[in-house]
Coordinates of C-alpha atoms in Angstrom, one line a residue:
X26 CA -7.9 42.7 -12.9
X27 CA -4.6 43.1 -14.8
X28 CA -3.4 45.6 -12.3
X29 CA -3.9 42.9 -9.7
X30 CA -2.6 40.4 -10.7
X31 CA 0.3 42.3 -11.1
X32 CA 0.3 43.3 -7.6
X33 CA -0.4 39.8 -6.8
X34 CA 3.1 38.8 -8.5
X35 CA 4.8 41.5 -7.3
X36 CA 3.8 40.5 -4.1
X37 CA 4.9 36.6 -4.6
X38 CA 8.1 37.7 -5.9
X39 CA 8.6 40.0 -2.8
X40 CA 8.1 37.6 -0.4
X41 CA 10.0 35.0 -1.8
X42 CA 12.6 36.7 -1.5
X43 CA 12.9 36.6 1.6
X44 CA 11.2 33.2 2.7
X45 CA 12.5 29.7 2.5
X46 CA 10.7 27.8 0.0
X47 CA 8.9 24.3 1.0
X48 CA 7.0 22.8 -1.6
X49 CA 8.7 21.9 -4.7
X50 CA 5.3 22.1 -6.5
X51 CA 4.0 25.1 -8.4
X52 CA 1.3 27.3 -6.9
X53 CA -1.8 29.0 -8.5
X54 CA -1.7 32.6 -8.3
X55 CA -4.8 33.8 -6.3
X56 CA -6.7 36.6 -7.7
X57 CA -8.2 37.6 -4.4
X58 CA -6.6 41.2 -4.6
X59 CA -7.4 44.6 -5.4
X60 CA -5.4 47.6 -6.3
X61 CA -5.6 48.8 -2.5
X62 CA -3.3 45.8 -2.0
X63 CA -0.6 48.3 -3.0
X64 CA -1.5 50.6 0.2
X65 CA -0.6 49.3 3.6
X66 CA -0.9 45.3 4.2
X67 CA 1.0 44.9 0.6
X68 CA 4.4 43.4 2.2
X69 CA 6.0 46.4 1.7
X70 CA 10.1 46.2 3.1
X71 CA 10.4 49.6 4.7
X72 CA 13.4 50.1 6.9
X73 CA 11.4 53.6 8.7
X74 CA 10.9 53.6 12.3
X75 CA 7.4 52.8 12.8
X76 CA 5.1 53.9 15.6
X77 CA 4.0 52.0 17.7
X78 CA 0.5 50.7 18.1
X79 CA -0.6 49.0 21.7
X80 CA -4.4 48.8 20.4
X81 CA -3.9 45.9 18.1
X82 CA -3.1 42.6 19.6
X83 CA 0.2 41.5 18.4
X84 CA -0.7 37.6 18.0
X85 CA -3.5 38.4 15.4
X86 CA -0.9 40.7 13.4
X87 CA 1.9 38.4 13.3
X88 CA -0.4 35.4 12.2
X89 CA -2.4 37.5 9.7
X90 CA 1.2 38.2 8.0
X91 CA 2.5 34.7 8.2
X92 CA -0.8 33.3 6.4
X93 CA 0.4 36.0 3.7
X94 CA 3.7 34.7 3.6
X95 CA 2.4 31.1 3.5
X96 CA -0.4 31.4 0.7
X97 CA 1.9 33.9 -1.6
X98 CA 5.2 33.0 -0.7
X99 CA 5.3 29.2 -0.4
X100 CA 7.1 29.7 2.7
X101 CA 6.2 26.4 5.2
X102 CA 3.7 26.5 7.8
X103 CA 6.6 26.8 10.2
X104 CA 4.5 26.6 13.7
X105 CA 8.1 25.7 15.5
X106 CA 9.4 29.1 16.0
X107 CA 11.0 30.7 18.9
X108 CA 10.3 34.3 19.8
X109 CA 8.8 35.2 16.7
X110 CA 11.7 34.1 14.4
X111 CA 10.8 32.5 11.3
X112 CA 12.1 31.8 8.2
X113 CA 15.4 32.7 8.9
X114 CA 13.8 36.3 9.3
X115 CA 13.1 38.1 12.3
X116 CA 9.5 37.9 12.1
X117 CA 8.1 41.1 14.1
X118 CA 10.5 43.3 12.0
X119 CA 9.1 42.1 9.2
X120 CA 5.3 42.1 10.5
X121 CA 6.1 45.8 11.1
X122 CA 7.2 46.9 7.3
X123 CA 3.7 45.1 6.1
X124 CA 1.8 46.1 8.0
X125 CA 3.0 49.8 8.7
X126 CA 3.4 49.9 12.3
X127 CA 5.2 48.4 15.4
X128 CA 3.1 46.0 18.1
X129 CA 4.2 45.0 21.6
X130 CA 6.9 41.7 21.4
X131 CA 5.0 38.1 21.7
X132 CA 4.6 36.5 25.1
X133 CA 4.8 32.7 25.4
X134 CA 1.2 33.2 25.6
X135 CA 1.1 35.2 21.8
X136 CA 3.4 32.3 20.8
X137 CA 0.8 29.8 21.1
X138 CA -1.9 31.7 19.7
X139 CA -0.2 32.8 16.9
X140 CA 0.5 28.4 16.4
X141 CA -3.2 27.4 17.1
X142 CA -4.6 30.2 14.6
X143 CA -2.1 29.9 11.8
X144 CA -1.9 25.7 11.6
X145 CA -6.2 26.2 12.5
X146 CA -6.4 28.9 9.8
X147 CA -4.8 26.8 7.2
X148 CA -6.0 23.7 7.7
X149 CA -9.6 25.1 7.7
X150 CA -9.5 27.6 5.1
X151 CA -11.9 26.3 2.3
X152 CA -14.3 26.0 5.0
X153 CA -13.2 29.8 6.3
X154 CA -13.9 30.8 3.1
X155 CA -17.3 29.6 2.2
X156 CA -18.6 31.1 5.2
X157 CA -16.7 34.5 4.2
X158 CA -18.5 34.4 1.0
X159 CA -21.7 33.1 1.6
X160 CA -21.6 36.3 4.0
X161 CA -20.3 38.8 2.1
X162 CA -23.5 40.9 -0.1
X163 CA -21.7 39.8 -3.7
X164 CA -19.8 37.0 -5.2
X165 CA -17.2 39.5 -6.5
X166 CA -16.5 41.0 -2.8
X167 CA -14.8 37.9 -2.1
X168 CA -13.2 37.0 -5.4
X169 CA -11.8 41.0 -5.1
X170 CA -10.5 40.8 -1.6
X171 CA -7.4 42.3 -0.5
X172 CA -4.9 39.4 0.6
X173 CA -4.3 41.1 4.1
X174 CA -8.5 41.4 4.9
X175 CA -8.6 38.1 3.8
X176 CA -6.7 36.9 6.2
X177 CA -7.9 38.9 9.1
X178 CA -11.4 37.9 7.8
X179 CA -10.0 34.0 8.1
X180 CA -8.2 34.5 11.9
X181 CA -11.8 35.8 13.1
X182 CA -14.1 33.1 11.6
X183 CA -11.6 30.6 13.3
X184 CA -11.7 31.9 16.1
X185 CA -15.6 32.5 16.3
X186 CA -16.4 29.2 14.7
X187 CA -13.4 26.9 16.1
X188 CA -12.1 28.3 19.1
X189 CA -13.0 29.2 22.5
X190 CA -12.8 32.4 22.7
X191 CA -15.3 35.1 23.4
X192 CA -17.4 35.9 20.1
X193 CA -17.3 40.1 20.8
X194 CA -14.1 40.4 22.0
X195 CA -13.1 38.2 18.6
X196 CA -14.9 41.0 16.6
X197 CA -13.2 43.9 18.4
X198 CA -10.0 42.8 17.9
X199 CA -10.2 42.1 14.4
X200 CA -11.8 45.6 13.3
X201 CA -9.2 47.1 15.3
X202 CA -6.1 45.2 13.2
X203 CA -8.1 45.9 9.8
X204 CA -8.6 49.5 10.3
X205 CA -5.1 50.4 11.8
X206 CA -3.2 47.9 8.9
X207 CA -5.5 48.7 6.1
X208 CA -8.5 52.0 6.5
X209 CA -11.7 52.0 8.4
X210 CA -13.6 50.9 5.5
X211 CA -11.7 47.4 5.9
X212 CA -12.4 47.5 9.5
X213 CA -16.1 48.6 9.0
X214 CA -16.5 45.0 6.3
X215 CA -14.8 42.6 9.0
X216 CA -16.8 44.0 12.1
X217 CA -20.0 43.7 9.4
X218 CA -19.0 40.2 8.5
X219 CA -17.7 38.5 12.2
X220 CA -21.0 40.0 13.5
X221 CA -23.2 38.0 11.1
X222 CA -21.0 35.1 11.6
X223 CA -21.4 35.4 15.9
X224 CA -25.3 35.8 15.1
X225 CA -25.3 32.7 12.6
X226 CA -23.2 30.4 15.2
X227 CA -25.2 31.5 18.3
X228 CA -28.6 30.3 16.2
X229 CA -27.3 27.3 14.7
X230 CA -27.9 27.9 11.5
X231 CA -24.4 28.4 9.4
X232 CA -24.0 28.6 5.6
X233 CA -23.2 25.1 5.8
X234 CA -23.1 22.8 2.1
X235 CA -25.6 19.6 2.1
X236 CA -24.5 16.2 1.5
X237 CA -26.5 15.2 -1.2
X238 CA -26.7 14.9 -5.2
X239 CA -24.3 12.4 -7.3
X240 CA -20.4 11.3 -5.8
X241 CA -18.9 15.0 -7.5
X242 CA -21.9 16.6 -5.6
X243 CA -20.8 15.0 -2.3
X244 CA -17.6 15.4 -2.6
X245 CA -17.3 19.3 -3.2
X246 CA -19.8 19.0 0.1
X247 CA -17.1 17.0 1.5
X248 CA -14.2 19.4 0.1
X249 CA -15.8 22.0 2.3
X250 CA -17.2 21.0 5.3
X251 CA -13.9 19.0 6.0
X252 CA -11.6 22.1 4.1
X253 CA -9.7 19.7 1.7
X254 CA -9.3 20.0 -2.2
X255 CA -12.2 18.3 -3.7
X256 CA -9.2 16.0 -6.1
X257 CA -8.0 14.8 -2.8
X258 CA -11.8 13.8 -1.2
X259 CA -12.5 12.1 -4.2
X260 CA -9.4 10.5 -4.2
X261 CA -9.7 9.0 -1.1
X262 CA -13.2 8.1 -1.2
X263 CA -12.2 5.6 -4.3
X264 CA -9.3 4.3 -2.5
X265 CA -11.3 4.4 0.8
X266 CA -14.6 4.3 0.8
X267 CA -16.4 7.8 2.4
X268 CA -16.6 7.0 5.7
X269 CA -12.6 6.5 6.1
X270 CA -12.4 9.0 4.0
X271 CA -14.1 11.3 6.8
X272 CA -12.6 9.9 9.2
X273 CA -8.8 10.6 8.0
X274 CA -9.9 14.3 7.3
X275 CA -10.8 14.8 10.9
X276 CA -7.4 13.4 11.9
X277 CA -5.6 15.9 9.0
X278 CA -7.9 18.7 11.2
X279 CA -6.8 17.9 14.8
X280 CA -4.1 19.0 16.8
X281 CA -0.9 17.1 15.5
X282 CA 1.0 14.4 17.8
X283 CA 4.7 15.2 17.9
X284 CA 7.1 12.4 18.9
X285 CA 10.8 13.4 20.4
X286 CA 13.9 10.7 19.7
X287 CA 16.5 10.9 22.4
X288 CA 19.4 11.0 21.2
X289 CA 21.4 7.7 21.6
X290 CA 24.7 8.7 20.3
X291 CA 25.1 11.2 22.8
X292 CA 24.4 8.6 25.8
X293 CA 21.1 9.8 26.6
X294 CA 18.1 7.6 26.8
X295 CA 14.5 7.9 26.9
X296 CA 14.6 8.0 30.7
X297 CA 16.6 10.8 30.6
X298 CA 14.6 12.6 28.1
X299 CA 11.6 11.6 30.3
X300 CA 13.1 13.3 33.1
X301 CA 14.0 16.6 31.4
X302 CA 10.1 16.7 30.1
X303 CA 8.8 16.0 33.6
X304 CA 11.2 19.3 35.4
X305 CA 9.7 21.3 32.4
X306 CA 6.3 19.8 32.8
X307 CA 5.6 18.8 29.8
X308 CA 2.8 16.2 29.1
X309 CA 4.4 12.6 27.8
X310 CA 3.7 9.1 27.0
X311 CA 6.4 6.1 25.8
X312 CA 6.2 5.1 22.4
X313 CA 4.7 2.2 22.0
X314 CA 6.8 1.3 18.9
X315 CA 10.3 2.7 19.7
X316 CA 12.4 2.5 22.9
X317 CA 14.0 6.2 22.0
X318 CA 10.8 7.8 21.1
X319 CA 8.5 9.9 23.4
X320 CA 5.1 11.4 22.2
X321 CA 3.6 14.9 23.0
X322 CA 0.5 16.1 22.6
X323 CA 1.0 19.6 24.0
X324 CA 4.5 21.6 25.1
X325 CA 6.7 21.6 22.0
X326 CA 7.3 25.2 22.0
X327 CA 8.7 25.1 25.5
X328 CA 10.8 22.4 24.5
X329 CA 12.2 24.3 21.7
X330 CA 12.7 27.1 24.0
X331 CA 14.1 25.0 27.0
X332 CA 17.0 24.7 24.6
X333 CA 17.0 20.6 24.2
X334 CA 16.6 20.0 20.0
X335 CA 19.6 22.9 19.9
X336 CA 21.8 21.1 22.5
X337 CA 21.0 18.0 20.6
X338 CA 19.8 15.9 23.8
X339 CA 16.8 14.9 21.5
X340 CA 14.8 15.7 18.0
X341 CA 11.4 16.0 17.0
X342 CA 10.9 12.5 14.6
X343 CA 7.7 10.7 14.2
X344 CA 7.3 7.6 15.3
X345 CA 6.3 6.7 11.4
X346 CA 10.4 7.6 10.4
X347 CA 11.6 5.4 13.1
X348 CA 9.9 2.6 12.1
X349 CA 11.6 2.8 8.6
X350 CA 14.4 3.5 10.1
X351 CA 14.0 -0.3 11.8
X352 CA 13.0 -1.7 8.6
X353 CA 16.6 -0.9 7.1
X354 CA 17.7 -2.1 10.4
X355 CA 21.3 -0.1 10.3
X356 CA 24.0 -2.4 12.2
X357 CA 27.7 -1.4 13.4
X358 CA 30.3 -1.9 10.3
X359 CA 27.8 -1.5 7.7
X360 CA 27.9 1.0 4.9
X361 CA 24.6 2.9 4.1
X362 CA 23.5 5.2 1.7
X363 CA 20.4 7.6 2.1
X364 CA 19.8 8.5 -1.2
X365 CA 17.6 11.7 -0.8
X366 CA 19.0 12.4 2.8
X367 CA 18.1 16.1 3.9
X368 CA 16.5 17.4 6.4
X369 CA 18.1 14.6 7.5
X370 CA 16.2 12.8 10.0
X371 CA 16.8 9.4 9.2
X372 CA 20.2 9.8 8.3
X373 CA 20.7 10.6 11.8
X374 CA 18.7 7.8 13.6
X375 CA 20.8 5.2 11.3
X376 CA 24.0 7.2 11.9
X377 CA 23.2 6.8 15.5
X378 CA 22.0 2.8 15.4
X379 CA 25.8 2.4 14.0
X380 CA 27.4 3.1 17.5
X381 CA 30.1 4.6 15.9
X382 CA 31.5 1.9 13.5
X383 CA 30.4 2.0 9.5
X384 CA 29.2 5.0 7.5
X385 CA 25.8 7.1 6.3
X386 CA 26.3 8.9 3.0
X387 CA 23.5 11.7 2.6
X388 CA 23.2 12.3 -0.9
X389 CA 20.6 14.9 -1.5
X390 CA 20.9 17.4 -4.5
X391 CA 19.7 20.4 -2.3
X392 CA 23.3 21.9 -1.1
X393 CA 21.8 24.4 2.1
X394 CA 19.8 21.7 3.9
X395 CA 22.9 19.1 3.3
X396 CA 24.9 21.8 5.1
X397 CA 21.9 21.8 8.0
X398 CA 22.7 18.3 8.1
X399 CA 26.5 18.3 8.1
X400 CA 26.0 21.2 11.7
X401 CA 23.6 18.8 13.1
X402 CA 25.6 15.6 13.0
X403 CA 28.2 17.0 14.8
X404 CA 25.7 19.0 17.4
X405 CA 25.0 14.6 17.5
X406 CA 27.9 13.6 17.7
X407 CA 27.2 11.6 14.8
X408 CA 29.0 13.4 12.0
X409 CA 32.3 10.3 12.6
X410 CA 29.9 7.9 10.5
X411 CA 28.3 10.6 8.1
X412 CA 29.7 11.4 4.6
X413 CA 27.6 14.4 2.7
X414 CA 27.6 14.1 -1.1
X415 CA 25.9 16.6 -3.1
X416 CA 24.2 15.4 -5.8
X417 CA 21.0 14.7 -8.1
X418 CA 20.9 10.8 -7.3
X419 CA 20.1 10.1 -11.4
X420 CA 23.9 11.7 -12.6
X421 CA 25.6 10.1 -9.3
X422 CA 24.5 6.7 -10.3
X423 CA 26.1 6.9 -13.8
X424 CA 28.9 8.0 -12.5
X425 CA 29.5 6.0 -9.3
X426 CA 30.5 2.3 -9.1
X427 CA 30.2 2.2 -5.3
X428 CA 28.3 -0.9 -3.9
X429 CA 26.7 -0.6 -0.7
X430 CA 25.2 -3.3 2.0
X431 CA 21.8 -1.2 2.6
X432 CA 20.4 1.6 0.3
X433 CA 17.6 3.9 1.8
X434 CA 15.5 5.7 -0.9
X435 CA 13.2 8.2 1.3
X436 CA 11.4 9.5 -2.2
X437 CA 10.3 13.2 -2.7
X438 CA 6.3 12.6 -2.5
X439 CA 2.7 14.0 -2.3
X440 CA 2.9 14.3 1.8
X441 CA -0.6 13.0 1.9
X442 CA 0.5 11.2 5.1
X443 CA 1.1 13.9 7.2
X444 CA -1.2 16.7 6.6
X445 CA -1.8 16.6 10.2
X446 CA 1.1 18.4 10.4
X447 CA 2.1 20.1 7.3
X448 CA -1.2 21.4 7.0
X449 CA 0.0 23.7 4.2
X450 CA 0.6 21.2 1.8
X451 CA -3.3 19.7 1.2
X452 CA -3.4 23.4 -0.9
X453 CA -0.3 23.3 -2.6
X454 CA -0.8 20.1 -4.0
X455 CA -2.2 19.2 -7.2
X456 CA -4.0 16.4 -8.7
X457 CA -1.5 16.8 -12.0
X458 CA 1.2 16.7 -9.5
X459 CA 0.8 12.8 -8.9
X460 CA 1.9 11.8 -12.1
X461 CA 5.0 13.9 -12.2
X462 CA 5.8 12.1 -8.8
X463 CA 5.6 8.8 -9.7
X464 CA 7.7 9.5 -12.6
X465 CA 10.5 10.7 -10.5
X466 CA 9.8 8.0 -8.3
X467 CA 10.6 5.2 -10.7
X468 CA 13.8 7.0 -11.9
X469 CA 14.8 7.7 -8.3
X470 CA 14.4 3.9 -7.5
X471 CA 16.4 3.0 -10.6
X472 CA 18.9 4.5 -9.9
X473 CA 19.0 3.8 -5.9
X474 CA 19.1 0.0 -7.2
X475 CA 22.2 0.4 -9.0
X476 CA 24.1 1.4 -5.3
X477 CA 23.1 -1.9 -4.2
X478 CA 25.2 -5.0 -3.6
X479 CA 24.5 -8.4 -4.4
X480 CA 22.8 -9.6 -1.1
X481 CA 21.9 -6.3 -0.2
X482 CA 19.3 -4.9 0.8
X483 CA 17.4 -1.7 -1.0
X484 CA 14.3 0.1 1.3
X485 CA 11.6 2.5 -0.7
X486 CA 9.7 4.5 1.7
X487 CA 7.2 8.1 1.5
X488 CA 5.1 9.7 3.8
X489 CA 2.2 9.2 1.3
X490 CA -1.0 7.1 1.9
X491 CA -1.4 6.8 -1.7
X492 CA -1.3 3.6 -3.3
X493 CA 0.1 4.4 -6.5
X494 CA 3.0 6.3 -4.6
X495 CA 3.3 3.7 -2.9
X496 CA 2.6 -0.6 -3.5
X497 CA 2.3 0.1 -7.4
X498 CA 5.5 1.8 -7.6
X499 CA 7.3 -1.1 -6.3
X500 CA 5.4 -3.1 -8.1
X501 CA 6.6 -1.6 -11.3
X502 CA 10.1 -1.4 -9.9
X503 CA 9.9 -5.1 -9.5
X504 CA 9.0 -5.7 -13.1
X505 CA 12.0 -3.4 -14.2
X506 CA 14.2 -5.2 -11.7
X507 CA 14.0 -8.8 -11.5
X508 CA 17.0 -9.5 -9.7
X509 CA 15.0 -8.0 -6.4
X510 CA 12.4 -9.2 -4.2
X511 CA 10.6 -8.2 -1.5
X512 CA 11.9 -9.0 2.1
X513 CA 8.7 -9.2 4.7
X514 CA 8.9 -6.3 6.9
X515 CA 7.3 -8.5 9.8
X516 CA 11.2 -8.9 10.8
X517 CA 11.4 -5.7 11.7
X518 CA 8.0 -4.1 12.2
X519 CA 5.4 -4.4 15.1
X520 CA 3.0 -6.8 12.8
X521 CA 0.1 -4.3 13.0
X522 CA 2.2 -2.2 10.4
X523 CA 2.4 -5.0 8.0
X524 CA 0.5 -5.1 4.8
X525 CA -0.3 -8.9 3.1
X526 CA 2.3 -8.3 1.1
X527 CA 4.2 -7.6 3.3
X528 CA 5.2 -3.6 3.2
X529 CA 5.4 -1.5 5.9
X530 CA 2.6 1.0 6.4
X531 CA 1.1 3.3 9.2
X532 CA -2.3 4.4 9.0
X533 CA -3.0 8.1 10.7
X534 CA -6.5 6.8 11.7
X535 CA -5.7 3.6 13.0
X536 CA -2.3 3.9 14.5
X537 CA -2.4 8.0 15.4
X538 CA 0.8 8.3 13.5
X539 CA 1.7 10.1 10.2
X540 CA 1.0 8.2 7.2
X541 CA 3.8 6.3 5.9
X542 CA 4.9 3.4 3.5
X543 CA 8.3 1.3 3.0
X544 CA 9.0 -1.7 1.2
X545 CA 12.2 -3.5 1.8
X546 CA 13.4 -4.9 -1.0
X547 CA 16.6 -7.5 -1.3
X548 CA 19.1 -8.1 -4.4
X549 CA 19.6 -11.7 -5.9
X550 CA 23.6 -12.5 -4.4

């Protein structure tokens, strides 16, 4: 076991090396290895010229590897690529050095795939996985798997169980990619295992967990059939009730809504970015909320590949961001500061909102995304109203006497809002993880207070549905800070997103929008 976990490490460190790092939260190791992991599917960087293999479908290869790099590597879920790049990596050179041999380059057709089975394949795995081991003859087959099987194992249970796709053929292709990336005997399990699994399906009669017993009982019922952490189920059941709770796990399952912003600043409006998705033939509908937004259910790979988010005639921006961006309400002249800025999407909308008269300082304490942000304001046109300061937001404070008429503290936060689409996150988050949140939450806002002048006006906002995240945060921060109050976001907001106490908040279940709070909150003059 000490072998691999050594492997296990070695792998981790391996990959992320060469993968951009998402989650700021620690990971668990996973012990599902074996020393075999050191033969072929072990992430291994060679440079050789590798055959090529036209046997093995290339979709399933390059999303068994990316579910590696995901799981070990902490890299994001990125299901936004073009052609096969990821990561900043090209991604088929690097399927080819772990998995030991070259496949034909992705279609638009592979592209797709590869995004149904990866975001499917991580946002159902605890489910994947109790029907893996409830299949395999021992406890200890699972608990030993190699991380590559493993995730072939995964991509065919999802397809068998989840997706449309011929049962046999599903089978087939899977033995084929485990024999030629790992030995026959690998190929000989999955073929044993899918097979059962087809039979099992075609009976109706999976390995399924009953709801019954006391709430933990339920709950790690819940945990599975829905494939969330049980902390989180249990979580939301108490905040809830079980039924909601259900129901927002179902959302967190389906295929996410994307929204696009045209871009203002650049003179285009929503009816031009309406006629740009209709000539690619892209499925739309208006926002209902926003007169810039439009929402997708289907297409946003072709229009990352038609070229529009890297001419900047639009960006991909829930609906849920806009609406905080209303709540600050950014007008011409006025000086704003978003105190933790990057990726940036905000910062833009309010730079944009300014019509060229004022300024947006994006403080952020992460120097590589602030310089994403910098190249995308000026791909905006925005980057005449946008300062970049690089800086932890706690030592700029002490520092910085600057006053400013609107602060915007966008606060590093669970995500539990917007699983839907970074389905990645429901695994990398921990229950112990809260408390360290809300602790950098309160100094965050503390110090975003300080930037505020009297008469102006300070908005706290996550993407978190969590309460203490969220309404008992600024309820401490209120106690600290006398000299605020709150401002009703009814002003602002559609009155559907307003709370009693009045707090913005979008509900994923009841407004099909990513999960999202903001308070706006004014100074005593």
């Amino acid at each position: 076991m000490a072998m691999a976990m050594a492997r296990v490490v070695s792998m981790r460190v391996l990959i992320s090396s060469e993968t951009h790092r998402a989650s700021s939260s620690p990971r668990s190791l996973q012990s599902k290895t074996s020393p075999s992991a050191s033969r072929k599917g072990s992430l291994n960087p060679s440079h050789k010229t590798l055959k090529l293999n036209l046997e093995v479908s290339p979709h399933r290869a390059v999303s068994a590897v990316r579910l590696m790099r995901i799981e070990f590597g902490g890299a994001f879920a990125d299901l936004l690529n073009e052609k096969g790049k990821g990561s900043g990596d090209n991604e088929m050179g690097y399927v080819e050095r772990s998995i030991g041999f070259r496949t034909r380059d992705l279609d638009d057709r592979d592209l797709r795939l590869v995004t149904d089975i990866v975001g499917g394949t991580i946002r159902w795995r605890r489910y994947l996985d109790h029907l893996i081991s409830s299949l395999c003859h021992a406890e200890n087959t699972f608990r030993g798997m190699e991380p590559l099987l493993l995730q072939i194992l995964r991509i065919g249970c999802y397809e068998i169980v989840k997706l449309d796709m011929p049962p046999y053929a599903v089978v087939d292709e899977n033995v084929r990619l485990a024999k030629a990336a790992l030995r026959p005997g690998a190929g000989n399990m999955v073929n044993a295992i899918l097979r059962k699994l087809v039979l099992l399906k075609e009976n109706n009669s999976l390995p399924l967990p009953k709801l019954e017993g006391d709430d933990r009982a339920q709950a790690r019922a819940l945990a599975t059939l829905y494939s969330h952490p049980v902390w989180m189920v249990r979580r939301w059941a108490k905040y809830l009730g079980k039924e909601e709770a259900i129901r927002l796990m179902k959302w967190n399952n389906s295929d996410p809504i994307f929204s696009l912003r045209a871009n203002s600043a650049k003179g285009i409006s929503r009816a031009d970015l309406v006629t740009k998705l209709n000539s690619l033939k892209v499925p739309h509908e208006p926002s209902p909320h926003l007169n810039d937004f439009v929402r997708i259910k289907t297409g946003l790979q072709i229009v990352i590949q038609s070229g529009l988010l890297k001419e900047g005639f639009c960006s991909v921006q829930d609906d849920s961001a806009g609406l905080i961006v209303s709540l600050v309400d950014p007008q011409p002249g006025e000086i704003i500061i978003d105190c933790c800025a990057a990726p940036g999407g905000k910062t833009l909308y309010m730079a944009s909102r300014l019509h060229g008269q004022g300024m947006v300082s994006a403080v952020d304490i992460n120097k590589g995304r602030l310089r994403i942000l910098k190249e995308t304001a000026m791909l905006h046109h925005v980057d005449n109203v946008i300062t970049i300061i690089h800086a932890d937001l706690r030592i700029f404070t002490e520092n910085n006497t600057l006053k400013c008429d609107k602060v915007l503290l966008d606060a590093p936060c669970s995500g539990l809002g917007v699983l839907s689409k970074r389905a990645d996150l429901r695994w990398n988050r921990k229950l112990e993880d809260m408390e360290q949140l809300k602790n950098l939450q309160d100094e965050l806002l503390d110090a975003a207070s300080l930037l505020v002048k009297p008469g102006g006006i300070l908005v706290y906002s996550t993407c978190s549905i969590d309460p203490e995240e969220n309404e008992e945060r600024v309820a401490a921060f209120l106690l600290r800070h006398p000299e605020f109050c709150i401002d009703p976001a009814n002003r602002y907001v559609p009155p559907h997103f307003v709370t009693e106490d009045g707090f913005y908040s979008s509900n994923p279940v009841k407004h099909s929008l990513d999960g999202a709070f903001a308070a706006r909150l004014v100074r005593a003059s």
